[in-house]
Coordinates of C-alpha atoms in Angstrom, one line a residue:
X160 CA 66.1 31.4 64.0
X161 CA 65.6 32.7 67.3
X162 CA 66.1 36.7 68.5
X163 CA 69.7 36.7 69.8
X164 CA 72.8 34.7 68.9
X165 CA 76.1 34.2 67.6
X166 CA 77.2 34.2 64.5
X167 CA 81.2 33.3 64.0
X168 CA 82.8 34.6 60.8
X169 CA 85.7 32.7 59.2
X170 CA 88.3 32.4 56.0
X171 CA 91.3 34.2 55.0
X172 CA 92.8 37.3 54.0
X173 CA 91.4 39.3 51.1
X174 CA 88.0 37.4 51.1
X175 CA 86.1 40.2 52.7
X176 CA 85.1 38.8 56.0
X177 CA 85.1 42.3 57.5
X178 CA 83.0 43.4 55.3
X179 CA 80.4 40.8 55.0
X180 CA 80.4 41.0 59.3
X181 CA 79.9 44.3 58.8
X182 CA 76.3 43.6 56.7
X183 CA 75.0 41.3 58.6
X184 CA 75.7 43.8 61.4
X185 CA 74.1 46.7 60.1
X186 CA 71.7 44.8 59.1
X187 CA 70.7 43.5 62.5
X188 CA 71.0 47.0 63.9
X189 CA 68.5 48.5 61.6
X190 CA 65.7 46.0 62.2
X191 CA 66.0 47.2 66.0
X192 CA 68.2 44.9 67.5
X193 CA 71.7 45.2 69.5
X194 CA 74.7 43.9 67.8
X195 CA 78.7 43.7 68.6
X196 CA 81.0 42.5 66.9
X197 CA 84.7 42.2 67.1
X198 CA 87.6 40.9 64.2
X199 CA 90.7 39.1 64.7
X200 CA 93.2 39.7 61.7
X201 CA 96.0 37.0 61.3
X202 CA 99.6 37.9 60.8
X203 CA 99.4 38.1 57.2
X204 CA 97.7 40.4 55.5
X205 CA 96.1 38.0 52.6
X206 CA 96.5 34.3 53.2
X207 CA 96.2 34.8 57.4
X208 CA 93.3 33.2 59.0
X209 CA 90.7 36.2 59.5
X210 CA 87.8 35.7 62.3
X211 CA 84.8 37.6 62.9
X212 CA 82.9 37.6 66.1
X213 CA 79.2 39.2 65.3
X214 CA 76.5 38.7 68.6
X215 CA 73.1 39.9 68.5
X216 CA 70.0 40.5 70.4
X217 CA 67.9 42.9 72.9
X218 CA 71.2 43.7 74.7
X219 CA 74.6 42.6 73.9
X220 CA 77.7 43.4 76.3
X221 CA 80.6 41.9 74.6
X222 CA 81.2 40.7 70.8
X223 CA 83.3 37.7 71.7
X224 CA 81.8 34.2 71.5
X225 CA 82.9 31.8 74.2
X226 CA 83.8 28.1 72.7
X227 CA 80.7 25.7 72.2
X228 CA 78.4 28.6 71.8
X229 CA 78.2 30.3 68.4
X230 CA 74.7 29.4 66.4
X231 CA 76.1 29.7 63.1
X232 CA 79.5 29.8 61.3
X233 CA 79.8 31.5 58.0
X234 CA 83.3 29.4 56.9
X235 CA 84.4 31.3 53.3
X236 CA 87.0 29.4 53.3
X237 CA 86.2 25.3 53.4
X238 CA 89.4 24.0 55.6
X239 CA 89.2 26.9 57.6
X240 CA 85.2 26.0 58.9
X241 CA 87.4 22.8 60.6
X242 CA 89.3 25.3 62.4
X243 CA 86.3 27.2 64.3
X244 CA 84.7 23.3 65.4
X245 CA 85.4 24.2 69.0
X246 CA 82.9 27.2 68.7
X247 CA 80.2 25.3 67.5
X248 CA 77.8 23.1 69.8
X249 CA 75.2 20.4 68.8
X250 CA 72.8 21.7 66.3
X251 CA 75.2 24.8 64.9
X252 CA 74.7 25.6 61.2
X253 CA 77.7 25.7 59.5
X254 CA 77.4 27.8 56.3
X255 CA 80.3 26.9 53.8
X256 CA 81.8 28.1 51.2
X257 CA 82.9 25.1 48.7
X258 CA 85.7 27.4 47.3
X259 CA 89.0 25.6 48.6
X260 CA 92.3 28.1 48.9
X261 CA 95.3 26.0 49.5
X262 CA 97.6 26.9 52.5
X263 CA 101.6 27.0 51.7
X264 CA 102.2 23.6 53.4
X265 CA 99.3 22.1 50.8
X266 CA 100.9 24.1 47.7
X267 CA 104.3 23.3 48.5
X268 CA 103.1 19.6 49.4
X269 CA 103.8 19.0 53.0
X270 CA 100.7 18.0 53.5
X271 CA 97.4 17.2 51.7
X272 CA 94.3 19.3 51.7
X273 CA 91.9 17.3 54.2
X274 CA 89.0 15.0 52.0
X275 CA 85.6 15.7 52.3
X276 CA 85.3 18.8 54.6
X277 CA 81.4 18.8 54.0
X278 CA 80.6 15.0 55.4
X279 CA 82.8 15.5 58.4
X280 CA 80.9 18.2 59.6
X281 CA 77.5 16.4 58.8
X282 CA 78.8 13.2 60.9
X283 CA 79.1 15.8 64.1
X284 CA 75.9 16.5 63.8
X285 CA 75.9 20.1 62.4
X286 CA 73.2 21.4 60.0
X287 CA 75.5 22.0 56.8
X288 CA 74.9 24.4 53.9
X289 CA 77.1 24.4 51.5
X290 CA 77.0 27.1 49.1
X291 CA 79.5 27.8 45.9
X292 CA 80.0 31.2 46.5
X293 CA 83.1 31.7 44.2
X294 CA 80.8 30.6 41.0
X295 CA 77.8 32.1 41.9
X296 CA 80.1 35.7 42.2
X297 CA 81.9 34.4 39.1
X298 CA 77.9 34.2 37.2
X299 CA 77.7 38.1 38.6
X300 CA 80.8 39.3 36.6
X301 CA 82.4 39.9 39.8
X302 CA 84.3 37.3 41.8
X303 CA 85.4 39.3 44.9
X304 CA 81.5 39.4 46.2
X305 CA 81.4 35.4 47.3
X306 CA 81.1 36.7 50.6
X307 CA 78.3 38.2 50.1
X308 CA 76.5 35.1 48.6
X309 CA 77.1 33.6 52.2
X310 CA 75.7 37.0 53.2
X311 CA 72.3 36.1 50.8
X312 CA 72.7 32.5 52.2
X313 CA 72.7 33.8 56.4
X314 CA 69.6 35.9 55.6
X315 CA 67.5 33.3 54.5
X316 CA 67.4 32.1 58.6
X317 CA 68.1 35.2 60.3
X318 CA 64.9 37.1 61.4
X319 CA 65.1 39.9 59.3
X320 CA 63.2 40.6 55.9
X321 CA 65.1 40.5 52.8
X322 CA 64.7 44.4 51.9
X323 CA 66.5 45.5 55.3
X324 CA 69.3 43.6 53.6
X325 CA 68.7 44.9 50.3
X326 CA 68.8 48.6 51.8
X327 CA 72.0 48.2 54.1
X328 CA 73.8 46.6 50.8
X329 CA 72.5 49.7 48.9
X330 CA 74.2 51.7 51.5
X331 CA 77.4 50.1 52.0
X332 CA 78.4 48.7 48.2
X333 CA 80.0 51.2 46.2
X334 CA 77.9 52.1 43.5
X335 CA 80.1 50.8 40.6
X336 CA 80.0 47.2 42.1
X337 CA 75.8 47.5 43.6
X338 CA 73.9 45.3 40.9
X339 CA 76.4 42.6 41.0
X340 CA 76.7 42.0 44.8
X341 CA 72.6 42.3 44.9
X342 CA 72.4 39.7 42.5
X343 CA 75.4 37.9 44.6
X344 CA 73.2 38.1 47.7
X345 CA 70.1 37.2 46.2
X346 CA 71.3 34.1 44.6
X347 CA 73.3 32.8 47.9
X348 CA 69.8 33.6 49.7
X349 CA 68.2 31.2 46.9
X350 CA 70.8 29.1 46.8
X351 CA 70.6 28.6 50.9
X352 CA 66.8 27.9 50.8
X353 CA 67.3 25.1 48.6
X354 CA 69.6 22.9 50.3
X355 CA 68.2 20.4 52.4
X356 CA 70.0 21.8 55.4
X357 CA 68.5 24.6 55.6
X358 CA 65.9 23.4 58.8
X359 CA 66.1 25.4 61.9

């Protein structure tokens, strides 16, 4: 992957979006690049659509991604990756999480959860990795680090090595939950390299 880009962050409340922009931010600071990023919230708390907007490179002026511009999208949420499709341009990566969360109109059965997420965004000609992040955090003995599988999964294409990851994770994971989220991110990274997407 190139020197500069943009890198949307998607998926709902209380699935750690903030946090796992927040990484891949530090992380892109500390092997000497600029970074900006900028979070939109929805209006609920948990359950709200959640965005992150994370640019990068020499010099960056402004965190916001203009539509038909972001390089990759990090979708924690699947449904929600359909949401973000006007960001993305010919050739985006999409990196998915296959963990579905059903919206109130799909629980109380207004509607139906859309089929087949994954080949939709392959027919559009997006590079697709899909990556179980709930089960791989669920393996750990802690399933509120899936973001940070998709975390493991981005690193494998950004330009940064693996221990400036390793070290900003160190910094930032509260020691009671460290060896699980490291072996969380490790296994998304493996997990990424894997999948026949993964060809930038």
């Amino acid at each position: 992957m190139k020197n500069s880009g943009n890198i949307l962050l998607c998926g709902v409340g209380g699935q750690g979006i903030l946090l796992a922009s927040e990484l891949i931010a530090f992380a892109l600071l500390a092997s000497g690049m600029d970074a900006k990023k900028s979070e939109v919230h929805g209006m609920a708390q948990r359950g709200g659509s959640v965005e992150a907007h994370l640019r990068y490179g020499k010099k960056v002026y402004s965190p916001l991604i203009e539509p038909g511009t972001a390089d990759v999208l990090i979708a924690l949420e699947t449904m929600e990756a359909m949401r973000y499709l006007p960001y993305l341009h010919q050739g985006s990566t999409v990196i998915i999480n296959t963990q579905k969360i059903m919206p109130p109109a799909v629980a109380t059965g207004k509607t139906e959860y859309p089929a087949d997420i994954i080949s939709e965004l392959k027919k559009r000609g997006l590079k697709v990795i899909p990556i179980d992040g709930f089960e791989i955090a669920r393996k750990a003995g802690n399933v509120k680090a899936a973001n940070v599988s998709l975390v493991g999964a981005l690193s494998s294409i950004l330009p940064i090595p693996e221990k400036t990851f390793i070290k900003v994770i160190n910094d930032k994971i509260p020691a009671r939950f460290l060896e699980a989220n490291l072996e969380v991110f490790r296994a998304g990274r493996k997990a990424a390299k894997g999948n026949e997407g993964l060809k930038m």
